[in-house]
CSV table of C-alpha atoms in Angstrom, one decimal:
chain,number,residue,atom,x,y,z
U,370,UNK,CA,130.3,117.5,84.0
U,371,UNK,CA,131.4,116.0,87.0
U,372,UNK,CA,134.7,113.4,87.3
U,373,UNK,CA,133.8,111.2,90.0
U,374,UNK,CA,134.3,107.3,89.4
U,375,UNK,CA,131.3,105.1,88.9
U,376,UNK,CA,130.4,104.2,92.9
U,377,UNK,CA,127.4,101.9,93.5
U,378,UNK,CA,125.8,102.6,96.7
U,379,UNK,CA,126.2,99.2,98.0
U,380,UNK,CA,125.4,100.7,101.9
U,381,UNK,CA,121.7,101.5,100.4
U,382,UNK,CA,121.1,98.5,98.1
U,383,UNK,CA,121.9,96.4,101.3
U,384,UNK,CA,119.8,98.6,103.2
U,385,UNK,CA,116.5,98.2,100.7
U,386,UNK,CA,117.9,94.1,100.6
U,387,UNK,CA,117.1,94.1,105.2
U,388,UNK,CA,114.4,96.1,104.9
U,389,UNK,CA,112.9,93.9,101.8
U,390,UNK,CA,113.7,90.7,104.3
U,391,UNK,CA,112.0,92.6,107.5
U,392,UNK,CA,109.2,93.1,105.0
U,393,UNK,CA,108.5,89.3,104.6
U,394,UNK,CA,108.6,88.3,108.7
U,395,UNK,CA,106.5,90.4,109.5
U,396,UNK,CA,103.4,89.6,106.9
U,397,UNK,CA,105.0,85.9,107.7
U,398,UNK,CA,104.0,86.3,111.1
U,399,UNK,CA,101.0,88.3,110.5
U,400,UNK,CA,99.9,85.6,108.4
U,401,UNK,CA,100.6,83.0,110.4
U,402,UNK,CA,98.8,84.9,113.4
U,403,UNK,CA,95.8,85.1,111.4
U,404,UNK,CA,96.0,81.4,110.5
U,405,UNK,CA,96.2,80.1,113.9
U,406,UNK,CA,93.2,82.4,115.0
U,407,UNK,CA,90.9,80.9,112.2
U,408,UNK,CA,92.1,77.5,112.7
U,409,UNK,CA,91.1,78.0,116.3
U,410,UNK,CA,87.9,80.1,115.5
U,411,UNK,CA,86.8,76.8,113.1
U,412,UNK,CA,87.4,74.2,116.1
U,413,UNK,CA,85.3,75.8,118.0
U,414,UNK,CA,82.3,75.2,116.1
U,415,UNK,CA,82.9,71.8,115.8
K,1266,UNK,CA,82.9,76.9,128.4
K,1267,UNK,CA,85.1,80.3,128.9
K,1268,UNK,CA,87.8,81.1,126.8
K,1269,UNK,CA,90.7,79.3,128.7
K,1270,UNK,CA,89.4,76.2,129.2
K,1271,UNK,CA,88.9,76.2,125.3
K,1272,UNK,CA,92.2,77.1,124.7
K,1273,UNK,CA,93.4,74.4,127.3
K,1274,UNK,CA,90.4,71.8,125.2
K,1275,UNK,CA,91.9,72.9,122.0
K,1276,UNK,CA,95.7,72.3,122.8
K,1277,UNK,CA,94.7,68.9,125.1
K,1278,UNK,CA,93.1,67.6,121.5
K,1279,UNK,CA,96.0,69.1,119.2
K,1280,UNK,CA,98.9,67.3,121.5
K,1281,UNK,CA,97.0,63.8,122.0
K,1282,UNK,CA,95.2,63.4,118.9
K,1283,UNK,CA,97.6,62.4,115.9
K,1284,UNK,CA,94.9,62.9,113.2
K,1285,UNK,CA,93.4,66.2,114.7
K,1286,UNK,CA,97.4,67.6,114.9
K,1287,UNK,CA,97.8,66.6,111.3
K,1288,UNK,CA,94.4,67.9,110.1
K,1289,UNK,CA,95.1,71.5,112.5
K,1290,UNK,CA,98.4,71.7,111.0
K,1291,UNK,CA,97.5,71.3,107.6
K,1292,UNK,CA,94.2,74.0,107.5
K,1293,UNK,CA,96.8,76.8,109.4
K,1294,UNK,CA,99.0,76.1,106.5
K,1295,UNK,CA,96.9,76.8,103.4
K,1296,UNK,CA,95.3,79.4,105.7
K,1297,UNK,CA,99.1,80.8,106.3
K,1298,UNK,CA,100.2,80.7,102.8
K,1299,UNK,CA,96.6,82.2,101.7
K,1300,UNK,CA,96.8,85.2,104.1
K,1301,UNK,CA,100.5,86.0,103.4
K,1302,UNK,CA,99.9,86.5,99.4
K,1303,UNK,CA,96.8,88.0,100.4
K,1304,UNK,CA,98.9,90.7,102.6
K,1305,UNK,CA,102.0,90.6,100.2
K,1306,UNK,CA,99.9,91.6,97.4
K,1307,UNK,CA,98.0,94.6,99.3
K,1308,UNK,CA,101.6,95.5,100.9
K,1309,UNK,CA,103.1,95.8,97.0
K,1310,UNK,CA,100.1,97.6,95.8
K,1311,UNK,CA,100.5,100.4,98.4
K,1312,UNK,CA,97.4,99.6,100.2
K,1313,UNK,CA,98.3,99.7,104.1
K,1314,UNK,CA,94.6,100.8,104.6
K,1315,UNK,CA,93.0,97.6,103.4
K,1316,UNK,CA,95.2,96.0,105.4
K,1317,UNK,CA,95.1,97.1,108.2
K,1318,UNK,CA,91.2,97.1,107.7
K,1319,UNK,CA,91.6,92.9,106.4
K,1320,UNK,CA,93.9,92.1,109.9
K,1321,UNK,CA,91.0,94.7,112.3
K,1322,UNK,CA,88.1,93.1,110.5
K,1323,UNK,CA,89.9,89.2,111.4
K,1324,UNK,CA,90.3,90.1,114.8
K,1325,UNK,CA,87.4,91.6,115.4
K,1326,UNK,CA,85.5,88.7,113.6
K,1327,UNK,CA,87.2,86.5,116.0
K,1328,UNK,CA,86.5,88.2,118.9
K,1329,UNK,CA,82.8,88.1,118.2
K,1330,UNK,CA,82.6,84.3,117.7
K,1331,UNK,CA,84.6,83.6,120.5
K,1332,UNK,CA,82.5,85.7,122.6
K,1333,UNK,CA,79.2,84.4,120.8
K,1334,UNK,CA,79.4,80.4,120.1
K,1335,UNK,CA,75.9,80.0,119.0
K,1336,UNK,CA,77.0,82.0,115.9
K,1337,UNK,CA,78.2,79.3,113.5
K,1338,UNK,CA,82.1,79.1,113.0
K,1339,UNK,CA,82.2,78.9,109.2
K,1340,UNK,CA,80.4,82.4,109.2
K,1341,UNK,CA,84.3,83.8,109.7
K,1342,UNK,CA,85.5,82.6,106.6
K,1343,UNK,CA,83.2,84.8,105.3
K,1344,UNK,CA,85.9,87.3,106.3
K,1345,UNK,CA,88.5,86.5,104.3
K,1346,UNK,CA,86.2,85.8,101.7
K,1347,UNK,CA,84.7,88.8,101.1
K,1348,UNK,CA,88.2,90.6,100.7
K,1349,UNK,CA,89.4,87.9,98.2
K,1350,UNK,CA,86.4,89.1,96.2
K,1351,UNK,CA,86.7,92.5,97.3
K,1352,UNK,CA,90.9,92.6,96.2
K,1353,UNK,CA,90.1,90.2,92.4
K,1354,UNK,CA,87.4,93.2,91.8
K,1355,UNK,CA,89.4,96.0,93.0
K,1356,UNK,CA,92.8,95.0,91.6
K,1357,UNK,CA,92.1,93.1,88.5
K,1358,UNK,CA,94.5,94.9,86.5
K,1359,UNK,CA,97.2,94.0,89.1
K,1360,UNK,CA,96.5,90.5,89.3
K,1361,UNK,CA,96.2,90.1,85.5
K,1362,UNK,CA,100.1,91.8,85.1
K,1363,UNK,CA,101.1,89.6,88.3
K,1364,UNK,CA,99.9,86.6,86.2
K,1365,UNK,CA,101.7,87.6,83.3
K,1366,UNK,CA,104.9,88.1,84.7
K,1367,UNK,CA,104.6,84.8,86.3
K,1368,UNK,CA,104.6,83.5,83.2
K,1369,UNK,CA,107.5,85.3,81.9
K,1370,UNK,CA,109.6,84.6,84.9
K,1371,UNK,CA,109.0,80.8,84.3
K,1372,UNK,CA,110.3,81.1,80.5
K,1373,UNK,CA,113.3,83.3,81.9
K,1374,UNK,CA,114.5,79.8,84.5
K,1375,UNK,CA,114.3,77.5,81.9
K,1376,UNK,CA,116.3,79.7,79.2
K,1377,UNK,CA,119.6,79.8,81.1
K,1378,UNK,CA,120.7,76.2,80.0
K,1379,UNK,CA,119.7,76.2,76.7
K,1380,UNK,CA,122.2,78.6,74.7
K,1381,UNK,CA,121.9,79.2,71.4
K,1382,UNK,CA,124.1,80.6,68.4
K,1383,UNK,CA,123.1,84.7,69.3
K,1384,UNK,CA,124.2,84.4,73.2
K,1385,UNK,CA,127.3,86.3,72.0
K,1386,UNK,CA,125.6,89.0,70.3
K,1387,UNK,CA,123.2,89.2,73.2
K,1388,UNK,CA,126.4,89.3,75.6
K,1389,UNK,CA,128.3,91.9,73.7
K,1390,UNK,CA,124.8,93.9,74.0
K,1391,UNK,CA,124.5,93.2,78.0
K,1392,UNK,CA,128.4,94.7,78.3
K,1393,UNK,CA,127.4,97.4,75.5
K,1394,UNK,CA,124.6,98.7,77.8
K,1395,UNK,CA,126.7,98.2,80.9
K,1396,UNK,CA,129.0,100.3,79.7
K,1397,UNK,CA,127.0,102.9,78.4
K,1398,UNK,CA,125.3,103.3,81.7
K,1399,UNK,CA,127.7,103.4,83.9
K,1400,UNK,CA,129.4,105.9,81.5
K,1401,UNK,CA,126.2,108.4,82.4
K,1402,UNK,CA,126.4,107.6,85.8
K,1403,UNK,CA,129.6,108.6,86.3
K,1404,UNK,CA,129.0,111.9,84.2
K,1405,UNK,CA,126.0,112.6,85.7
K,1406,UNK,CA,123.7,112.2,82.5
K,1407,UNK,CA,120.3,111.8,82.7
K,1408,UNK,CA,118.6,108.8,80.7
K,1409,UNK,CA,115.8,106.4,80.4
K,1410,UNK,CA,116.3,103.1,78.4
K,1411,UNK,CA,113.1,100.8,77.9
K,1412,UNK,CA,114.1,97.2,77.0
K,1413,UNK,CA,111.1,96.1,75.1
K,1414,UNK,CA,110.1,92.8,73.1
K,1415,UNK,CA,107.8,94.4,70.3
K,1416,UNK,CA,105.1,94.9,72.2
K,1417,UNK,CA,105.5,99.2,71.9
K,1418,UNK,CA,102.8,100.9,70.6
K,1419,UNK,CA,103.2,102.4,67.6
K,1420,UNK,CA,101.8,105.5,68.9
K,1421,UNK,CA,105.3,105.9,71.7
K,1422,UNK,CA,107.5,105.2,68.5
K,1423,UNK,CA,105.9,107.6,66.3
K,1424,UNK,CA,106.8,110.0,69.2
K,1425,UNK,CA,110.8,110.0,68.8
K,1426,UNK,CA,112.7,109.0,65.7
K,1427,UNK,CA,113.6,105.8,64.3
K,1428,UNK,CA,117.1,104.7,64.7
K,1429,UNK,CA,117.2,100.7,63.9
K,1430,UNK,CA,120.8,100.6,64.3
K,1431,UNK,CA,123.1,98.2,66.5
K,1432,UNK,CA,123.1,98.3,69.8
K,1433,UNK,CA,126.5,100.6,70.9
K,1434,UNK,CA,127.6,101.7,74.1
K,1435,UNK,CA,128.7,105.4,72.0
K,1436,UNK,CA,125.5,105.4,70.4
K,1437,UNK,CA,123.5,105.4,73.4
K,1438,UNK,CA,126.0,107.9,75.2
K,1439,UNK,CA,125.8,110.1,71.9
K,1440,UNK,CA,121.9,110.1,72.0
K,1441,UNK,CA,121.7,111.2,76.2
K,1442,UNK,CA,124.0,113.8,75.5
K,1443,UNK,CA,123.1,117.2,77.1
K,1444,UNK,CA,121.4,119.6,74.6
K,1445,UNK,CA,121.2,116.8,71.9
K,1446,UNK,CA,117.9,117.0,70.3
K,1447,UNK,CA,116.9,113.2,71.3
K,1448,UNK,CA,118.8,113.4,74.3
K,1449,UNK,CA,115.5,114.4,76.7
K,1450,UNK,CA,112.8,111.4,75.8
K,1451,UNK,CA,113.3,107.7,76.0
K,1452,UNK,CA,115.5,105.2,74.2
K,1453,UNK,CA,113.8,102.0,72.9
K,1454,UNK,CA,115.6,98.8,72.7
K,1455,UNK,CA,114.2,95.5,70.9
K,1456,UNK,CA,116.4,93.1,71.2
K,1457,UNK,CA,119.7,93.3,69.6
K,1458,UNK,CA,118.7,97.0,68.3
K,1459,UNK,CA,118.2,100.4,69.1
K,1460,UNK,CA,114.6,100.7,67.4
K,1461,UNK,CA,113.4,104.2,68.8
K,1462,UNK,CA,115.2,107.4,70.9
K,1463,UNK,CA,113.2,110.7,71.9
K,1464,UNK,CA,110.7,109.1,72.5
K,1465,UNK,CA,107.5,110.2,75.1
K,1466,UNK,CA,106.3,107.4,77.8
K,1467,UNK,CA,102.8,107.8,79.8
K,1468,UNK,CA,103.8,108.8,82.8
K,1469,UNK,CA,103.3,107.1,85.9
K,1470,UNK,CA,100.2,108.1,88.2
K,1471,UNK,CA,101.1,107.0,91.7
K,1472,UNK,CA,101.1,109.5,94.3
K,1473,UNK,CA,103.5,107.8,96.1
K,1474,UNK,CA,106.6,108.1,94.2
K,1475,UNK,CA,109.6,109.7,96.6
K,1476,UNK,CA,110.0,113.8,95.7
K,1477,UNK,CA,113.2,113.2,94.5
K,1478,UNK,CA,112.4,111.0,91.7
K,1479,UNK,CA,111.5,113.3,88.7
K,1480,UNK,CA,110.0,113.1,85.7
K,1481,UNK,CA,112.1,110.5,83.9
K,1482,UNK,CA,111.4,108.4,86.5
K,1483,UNK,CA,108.1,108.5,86.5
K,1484,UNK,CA,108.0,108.0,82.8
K,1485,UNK,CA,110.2,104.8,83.3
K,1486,UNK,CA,107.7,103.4,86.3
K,1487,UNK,CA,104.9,104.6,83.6
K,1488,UNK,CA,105.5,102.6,81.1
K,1489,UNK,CA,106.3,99.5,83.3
K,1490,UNK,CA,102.8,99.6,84.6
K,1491,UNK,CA,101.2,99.4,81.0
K,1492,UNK,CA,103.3,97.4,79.5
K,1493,UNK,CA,105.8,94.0,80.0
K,1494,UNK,CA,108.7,95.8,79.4
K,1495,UNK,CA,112.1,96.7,81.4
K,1496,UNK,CA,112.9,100.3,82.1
K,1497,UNK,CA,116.5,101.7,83.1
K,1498,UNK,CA,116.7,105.0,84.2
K,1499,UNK,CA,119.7,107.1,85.0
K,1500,UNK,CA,119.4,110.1,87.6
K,1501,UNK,CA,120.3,113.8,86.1
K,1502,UNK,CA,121.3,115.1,89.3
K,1503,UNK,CA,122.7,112.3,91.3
K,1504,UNK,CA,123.7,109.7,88.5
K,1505,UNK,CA,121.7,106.5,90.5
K,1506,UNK,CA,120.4,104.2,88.2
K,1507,UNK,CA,117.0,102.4,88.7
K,1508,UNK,CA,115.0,100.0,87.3
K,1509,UNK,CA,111.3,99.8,87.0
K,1510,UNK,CA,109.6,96.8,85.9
K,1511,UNK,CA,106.3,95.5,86.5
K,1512,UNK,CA,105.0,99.2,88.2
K,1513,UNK,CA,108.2,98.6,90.7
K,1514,UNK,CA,110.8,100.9,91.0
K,1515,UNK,CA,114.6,99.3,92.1
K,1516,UNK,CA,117.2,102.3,93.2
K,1517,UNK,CA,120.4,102.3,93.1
K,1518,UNK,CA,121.3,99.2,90.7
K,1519,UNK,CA,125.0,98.5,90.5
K,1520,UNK,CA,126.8,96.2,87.7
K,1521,UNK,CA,125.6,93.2,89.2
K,1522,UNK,CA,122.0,93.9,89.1
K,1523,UNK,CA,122.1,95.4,86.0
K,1524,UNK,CA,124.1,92.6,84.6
K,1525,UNK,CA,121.4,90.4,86.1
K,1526,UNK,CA,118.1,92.5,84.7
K,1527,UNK,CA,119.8,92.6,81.5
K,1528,UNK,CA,120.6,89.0,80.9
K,1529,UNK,CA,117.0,87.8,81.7
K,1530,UNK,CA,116.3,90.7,79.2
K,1531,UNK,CA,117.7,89.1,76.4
K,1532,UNK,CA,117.5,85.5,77.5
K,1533,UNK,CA,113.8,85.9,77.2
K,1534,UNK,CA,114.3,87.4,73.7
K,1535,UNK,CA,116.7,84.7,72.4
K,1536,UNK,CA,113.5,81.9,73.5
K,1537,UNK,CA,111.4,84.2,71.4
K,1538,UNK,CA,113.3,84.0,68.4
K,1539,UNK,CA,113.9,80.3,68.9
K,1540,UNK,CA,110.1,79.3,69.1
């Protein structure tokens, strides 16, 4: 068995934490994008 | 009327109009916040093709209407419509366990200011378990804990060997020991207790799963999909400890997060007993 000390990767849980936030912009903005174009897309059939 | 000067209508009507802004603002809201758990929930469930496919087919849709105004607008919801439908009939499963959790998570918020008499039992379990893991981490030595609420089937019980003992931070390092006879299936905790070790999990069926994650870990993710349970799982070769609830695998938990994961755990278990 090995004797290192108990080290949490901290450098890749805060990596998964960025890419987790990255995540939710971008299907924010995808969503949003979407939303606009349907809002749009419904006004002009009025 | 080309495309610019409806553009320049719609945004004329959106900045003068107080009641058209509000009404605009409103629909691209709910439309927002619809699309987003729509795209979440694909996203999660590993399906970039449907996607992809649900943002082409809007564009394209959109396109088309723009382009042909004698088609009536409403027909585009149809879109979005169709893959609602289309995701409730494909992921029903999912949605059901998404639902579920929900309801769990809820409990779990309104636990944490109500203690009772057990909290330091439950406490001295969190630390115990803490402990025990961080022990194997260090020592590189592999295991897989599933933190259930007596909702195991008797059939993955009947696979190990019945222990019903306290929970200990030795007993669970004595159990994962190399070449131990218990040491290679999975521990079951209910509770305050150690019901179960050795035992077999289903494993899990994603193709997806990273090559370096073996089979313990894709017992742990296993059993998370088909059941509301809390797996912990310690790496053989690297000593990383993830957790996989819900069909969702979490690397490289510290103290913190397991400190966290664990005290929902048995939070959620104290309400139970209480009700």
């Amino acid at each position: 068995m090995s004797d290192k000390s108990f080290q949490p990767n901290t450098e890749a849980a805060n990596r998964e934490r960025t890419k987790r936030i990255w995540k939710h912009i971008g299907l924010g903005a995808i969503a949003v994008g979407l939303a606009i174009v349907t809002v749009f897309v419904l006004y002009m059939g009025r | 009327m080309g495309l610019a000067e409806r553009i320049s209508t719609f945004w004329n009507s959106f900045t003068g109009n107080a009641e058209f802004t509000i009404a605009m603002t409103v629909s691209a809201i709910v439309f927002a916040v619809l699309y987003y758990y729509l795209l979440k929930f694909l996203h999660d469930n590993d399906s970039g093709a449907l996607m992809l496919l649900f943002i082409m087919s809007m564009i394209i849709a959109a396109g088309i209407m723009t382009f042909i105004p004698s088609i009536n607008s409403a027909v585009f919801l149809l879109v979005p419509g169709v893959f609602l439908i289309a995701v409730l009939v494909l992921y029903s499963v999912e949605i059901r366990r998404l639902i579920w959790d929900r309801k769990n998570m809820r409990m779990i918020d309104v636990k944490h200011d109500n203690l009772s008499i057990d909290e330091e039992r439950a406490k001295t379990c969190v630390n115990e378990i803490i402990k025990a893991l961080q022990n194997m981490s260090k020592n590189d030595v592999g295991a897989i804990i599933v933190l259930a609420s007596s909702n195991v089937p008797n059939q993955i019980l009947d696979s190990g060997v019945m222990i019903n003992s306290d929970v200990s931070s030795e007993l669970i390092e004595s159990v994962f020991f190399p070449k131990t006879p218990l040491h290679d299936g999975a521990m079951i905790i209910n509770g305050t207790k150690i019901t179960a070790a050795g035992c077999f999990l289903p494993l899990s069926q994603k193709d997806n799963i990273p090559k370096d994650l073996g089979t313990r870990h894709r017992a742990g993710l296993g059993v998370s999909e088909s059941l509301d349970v809390v797996s912990i799982i310690v790496s053989e070769e690297t000593g990383i400890i993830s957790i996989a609830r819900g069909g969702q695998i979490t690397r490289y938990a510290d103290s913190e997060m397991l400190k966290k994961v664990l005290s929902q755990y048995y939070w959620q278990e104290l309400d139970g007993m209480r009700k």
